[in-house]
PDB file of C-alpha atoms in Angstrom:
ATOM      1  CA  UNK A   1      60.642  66.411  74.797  1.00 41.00           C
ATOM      2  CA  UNK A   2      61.621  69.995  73.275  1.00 48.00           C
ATOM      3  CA  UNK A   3      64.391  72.257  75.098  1.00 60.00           C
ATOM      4  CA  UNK A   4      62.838  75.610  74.647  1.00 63.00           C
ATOM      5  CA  UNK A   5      63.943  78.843  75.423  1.00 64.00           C
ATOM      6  CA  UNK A   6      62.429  82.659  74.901  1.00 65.00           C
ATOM      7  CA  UNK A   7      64.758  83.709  71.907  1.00 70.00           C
ATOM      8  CA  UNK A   8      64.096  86.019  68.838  1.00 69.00           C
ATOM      9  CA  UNK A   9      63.461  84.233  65.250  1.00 72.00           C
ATOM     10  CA  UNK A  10      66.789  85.366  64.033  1.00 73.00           C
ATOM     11  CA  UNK A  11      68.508  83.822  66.247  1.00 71.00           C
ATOM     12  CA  UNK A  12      67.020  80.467  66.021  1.00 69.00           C
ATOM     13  CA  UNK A  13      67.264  80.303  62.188  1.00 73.00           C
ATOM     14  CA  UNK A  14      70.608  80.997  62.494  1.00 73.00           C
ATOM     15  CA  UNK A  15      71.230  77.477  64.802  1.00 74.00           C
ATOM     16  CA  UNK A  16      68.845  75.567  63.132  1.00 78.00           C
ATOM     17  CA  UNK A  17      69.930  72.323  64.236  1.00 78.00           C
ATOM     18  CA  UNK A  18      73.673  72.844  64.614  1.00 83.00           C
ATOM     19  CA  UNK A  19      75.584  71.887  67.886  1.00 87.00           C
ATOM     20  CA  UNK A  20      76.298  74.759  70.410  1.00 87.00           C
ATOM     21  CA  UNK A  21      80.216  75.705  70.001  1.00 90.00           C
ATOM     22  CA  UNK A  22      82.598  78.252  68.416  1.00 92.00           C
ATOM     23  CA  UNK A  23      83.889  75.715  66.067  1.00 89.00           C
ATOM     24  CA  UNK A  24      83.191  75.554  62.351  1.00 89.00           C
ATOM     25  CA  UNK A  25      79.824  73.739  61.925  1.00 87.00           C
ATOM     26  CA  UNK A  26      78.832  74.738  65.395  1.00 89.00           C
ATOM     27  CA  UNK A  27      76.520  77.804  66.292  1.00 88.00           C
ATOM     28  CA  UNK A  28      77.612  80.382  68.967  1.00 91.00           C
ATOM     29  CA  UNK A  29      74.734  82.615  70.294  1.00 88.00           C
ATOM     30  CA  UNK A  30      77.460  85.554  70.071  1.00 90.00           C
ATOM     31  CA  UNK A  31      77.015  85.183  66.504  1.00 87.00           C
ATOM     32  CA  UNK A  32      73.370  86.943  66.779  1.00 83.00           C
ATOM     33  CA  UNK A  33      74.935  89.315  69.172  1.00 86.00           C
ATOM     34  CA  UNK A  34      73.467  87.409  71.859  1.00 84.00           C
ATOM     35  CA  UNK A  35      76.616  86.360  74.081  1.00 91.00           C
ATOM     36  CA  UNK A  36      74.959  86.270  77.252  1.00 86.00           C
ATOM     37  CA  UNK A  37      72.977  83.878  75.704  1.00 89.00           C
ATOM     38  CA  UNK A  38      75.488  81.346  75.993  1.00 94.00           C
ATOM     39  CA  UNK A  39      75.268  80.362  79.585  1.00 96.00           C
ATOM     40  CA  UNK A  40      71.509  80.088  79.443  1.00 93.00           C
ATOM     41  CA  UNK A  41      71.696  77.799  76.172  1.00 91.00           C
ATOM     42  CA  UNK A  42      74.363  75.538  77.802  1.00 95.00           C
ATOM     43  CA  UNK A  43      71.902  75.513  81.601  1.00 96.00           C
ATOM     44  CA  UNK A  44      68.789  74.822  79.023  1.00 92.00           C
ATOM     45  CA  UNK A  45      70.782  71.475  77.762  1.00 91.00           C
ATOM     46  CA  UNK A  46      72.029  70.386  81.261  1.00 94.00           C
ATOM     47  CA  UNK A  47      68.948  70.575  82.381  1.00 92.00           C
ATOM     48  CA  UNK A  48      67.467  68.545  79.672  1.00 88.00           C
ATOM     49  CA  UNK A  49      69.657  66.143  79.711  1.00 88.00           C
ATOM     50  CA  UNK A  50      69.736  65.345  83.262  1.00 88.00           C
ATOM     51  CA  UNK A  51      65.705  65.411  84.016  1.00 83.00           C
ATOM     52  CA  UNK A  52      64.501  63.667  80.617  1.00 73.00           C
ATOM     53  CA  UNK A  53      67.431  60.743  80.475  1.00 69.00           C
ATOM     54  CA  UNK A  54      66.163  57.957  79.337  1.00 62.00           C
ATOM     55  CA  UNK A  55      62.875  59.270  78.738  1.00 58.00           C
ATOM     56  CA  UNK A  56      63.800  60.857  75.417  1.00 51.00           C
ATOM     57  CA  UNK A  57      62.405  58.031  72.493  1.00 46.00           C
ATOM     58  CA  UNK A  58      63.035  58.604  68.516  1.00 44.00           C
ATOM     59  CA  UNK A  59      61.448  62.053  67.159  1.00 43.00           C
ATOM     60  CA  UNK A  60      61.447  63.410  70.560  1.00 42.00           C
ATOM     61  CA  UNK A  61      58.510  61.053  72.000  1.00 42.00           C
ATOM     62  CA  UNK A  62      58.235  60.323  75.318  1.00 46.00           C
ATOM     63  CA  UNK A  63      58.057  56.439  75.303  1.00 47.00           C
ATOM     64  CA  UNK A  64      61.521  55.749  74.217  1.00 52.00           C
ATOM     65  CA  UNK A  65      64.751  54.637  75.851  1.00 58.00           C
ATOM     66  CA  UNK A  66      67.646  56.637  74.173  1.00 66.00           C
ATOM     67  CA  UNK A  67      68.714  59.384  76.565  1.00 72.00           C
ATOM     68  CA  UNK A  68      69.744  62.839  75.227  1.00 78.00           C
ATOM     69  CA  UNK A  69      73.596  62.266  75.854  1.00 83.00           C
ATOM     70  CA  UNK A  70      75.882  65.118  75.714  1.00 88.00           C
ATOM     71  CA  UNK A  71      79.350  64.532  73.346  1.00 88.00           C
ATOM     72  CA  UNK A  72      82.043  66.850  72.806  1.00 90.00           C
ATOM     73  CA  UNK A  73      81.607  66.777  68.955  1.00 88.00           C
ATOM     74  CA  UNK A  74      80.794  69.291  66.968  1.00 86.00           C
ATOM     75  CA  UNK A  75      77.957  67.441  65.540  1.00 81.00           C
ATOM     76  CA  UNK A  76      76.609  64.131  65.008  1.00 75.00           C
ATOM     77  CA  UNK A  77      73.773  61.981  63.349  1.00 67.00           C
ATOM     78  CA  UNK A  78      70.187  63.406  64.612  1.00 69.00           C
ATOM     79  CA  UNK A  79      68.962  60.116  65.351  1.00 69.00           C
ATOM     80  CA  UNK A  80      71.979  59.509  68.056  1.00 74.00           C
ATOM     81  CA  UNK A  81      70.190  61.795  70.404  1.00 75.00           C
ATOM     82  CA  UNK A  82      72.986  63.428  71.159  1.00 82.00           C
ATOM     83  CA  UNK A  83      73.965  67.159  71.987  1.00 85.00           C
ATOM     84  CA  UNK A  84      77.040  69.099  72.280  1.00 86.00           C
ATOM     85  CA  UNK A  85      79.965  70.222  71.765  1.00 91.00           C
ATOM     86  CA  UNK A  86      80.220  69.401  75.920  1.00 93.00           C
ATOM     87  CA  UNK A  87      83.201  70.785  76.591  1.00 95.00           C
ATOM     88  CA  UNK A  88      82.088  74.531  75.206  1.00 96.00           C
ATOM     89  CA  UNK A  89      78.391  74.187  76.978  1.00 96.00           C
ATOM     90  CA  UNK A  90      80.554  73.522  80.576  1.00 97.00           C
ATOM     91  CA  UNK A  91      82.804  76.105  79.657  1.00 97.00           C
ATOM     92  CA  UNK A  92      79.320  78.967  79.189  1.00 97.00           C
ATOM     93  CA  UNK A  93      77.598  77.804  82.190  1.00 98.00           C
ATOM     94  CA  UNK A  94      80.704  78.403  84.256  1.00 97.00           C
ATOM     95  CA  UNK A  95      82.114  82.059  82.316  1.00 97.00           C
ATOM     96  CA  UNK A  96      78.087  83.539  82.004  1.00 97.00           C
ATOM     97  CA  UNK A  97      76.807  83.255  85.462  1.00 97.00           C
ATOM     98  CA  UNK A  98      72.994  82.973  85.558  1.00 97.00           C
ATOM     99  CA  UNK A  99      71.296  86.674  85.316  1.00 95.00           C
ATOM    100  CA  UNK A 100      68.287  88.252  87.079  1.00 97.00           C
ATOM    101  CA  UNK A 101      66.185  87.563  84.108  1.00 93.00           C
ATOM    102  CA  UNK A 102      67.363  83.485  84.241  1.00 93.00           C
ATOM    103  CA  UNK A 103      66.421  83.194  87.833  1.00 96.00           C
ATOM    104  CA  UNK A 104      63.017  84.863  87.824  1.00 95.00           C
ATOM    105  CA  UNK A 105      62.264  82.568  84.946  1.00 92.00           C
ATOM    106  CA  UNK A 106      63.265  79.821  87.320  1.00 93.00           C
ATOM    107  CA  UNK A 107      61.236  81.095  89.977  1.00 96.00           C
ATOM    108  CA  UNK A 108      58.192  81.638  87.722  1.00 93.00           C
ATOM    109  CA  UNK A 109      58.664  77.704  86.192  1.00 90.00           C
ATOM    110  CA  UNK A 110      58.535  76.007  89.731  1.00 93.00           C
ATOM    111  CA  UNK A 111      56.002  78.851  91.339  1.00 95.00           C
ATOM    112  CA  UNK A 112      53.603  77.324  88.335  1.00 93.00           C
ATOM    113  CA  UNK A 113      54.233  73.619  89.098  1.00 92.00           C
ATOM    114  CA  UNK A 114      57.238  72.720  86.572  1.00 87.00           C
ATOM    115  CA  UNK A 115      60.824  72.072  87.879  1.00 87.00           C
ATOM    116  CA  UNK A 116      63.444  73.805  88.817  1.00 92.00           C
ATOM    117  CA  UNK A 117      66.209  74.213  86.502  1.00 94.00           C
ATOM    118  CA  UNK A 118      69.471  73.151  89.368  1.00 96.00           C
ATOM    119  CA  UNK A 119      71.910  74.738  87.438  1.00 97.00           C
ATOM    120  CA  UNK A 120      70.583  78.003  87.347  1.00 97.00           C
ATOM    121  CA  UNK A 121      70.428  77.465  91.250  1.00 97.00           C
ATOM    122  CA  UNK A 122      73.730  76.021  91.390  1.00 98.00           C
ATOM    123  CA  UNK A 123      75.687  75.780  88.236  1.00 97.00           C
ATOM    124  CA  UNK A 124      78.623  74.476  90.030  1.00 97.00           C
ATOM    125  CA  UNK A 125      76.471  70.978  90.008  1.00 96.00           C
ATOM    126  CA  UNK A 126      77.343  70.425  85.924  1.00 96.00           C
ATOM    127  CA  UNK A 127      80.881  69.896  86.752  1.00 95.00           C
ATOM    128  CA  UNK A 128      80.223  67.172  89.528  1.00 94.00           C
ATOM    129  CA  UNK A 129      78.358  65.543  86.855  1.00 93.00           C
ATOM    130  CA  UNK A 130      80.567  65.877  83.753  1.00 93.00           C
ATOM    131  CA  UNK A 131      83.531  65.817  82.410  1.00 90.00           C
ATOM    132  CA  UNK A 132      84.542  67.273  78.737  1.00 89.00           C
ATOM    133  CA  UNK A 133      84.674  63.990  77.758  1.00 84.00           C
ATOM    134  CA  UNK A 134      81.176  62.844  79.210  1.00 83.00           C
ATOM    135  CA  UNK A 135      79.369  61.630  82.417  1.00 83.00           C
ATOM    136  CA  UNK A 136      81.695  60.884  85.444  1.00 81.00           C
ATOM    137  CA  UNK A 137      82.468  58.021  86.461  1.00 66.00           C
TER     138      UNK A 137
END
């Protein structure tokens, strides 16, 4: 499973394979000049970690049992399938609102016979699911 999203090559040589975050180690879209960015990154992760849990196997195959899970680190070992920092990608999806441009994506995605993305639809529905320190209970 990949999360992909249309971005320019600068931008994702820049992240390479750091966390999402403002923190030291981390990688901000801003950075690139790309703040909007930043509540489309955090929906993109949401979303894959919600519809792909526990589908998500070692080197990204589709046959394994280790979930993407979402940590608010600022990174963590690559083979812990984990993604974060969680508190900063709850904190984008709720500050940058989902734009035209996100939504006709959205559209396009389901009108072709892939998913829906719920929290461009509703991005209240990350914060019934987590916390900044993980999952609810």
């Amino acid at each position: 499973t990949f999360i992909i999203r249309p971005t320019l090559k600068e931008e994702n040589t820049a992240r390479s394979n750091k966390f999402y975050g403002v923190d030291s180690g981390t990688w901000d879209p801003a950075s690139c000049g790309f703040e909007g960015s930043r509540g489309e990154s955090a929906r993109v992760i949401l979303y894959a970690a919600t519809a792909y849990y526990g589908t998500c196997g070692s080197g990204g195959s589709s046959n394994g049992n280790k979930p993407l899970e979402l940590v608010d680190k600022t990174t963590d070992a690559q083979d812990n399938h984990t993604m974060g920092r969680l508190s900063t990608l709850l904190k984008w999806n709720r500050e940058y609102r989902p734009n035209d441009m996100e939504k006709q994506i959205n559209d396009y995605l389901y009108d072709h016979g892939y998913g829906r993305n719920p929290f461009v639809d509703n991005p209240e529905f990350a914060g019934r699911i987590w916390t900044n320190s993980g999952i609810r209970a």
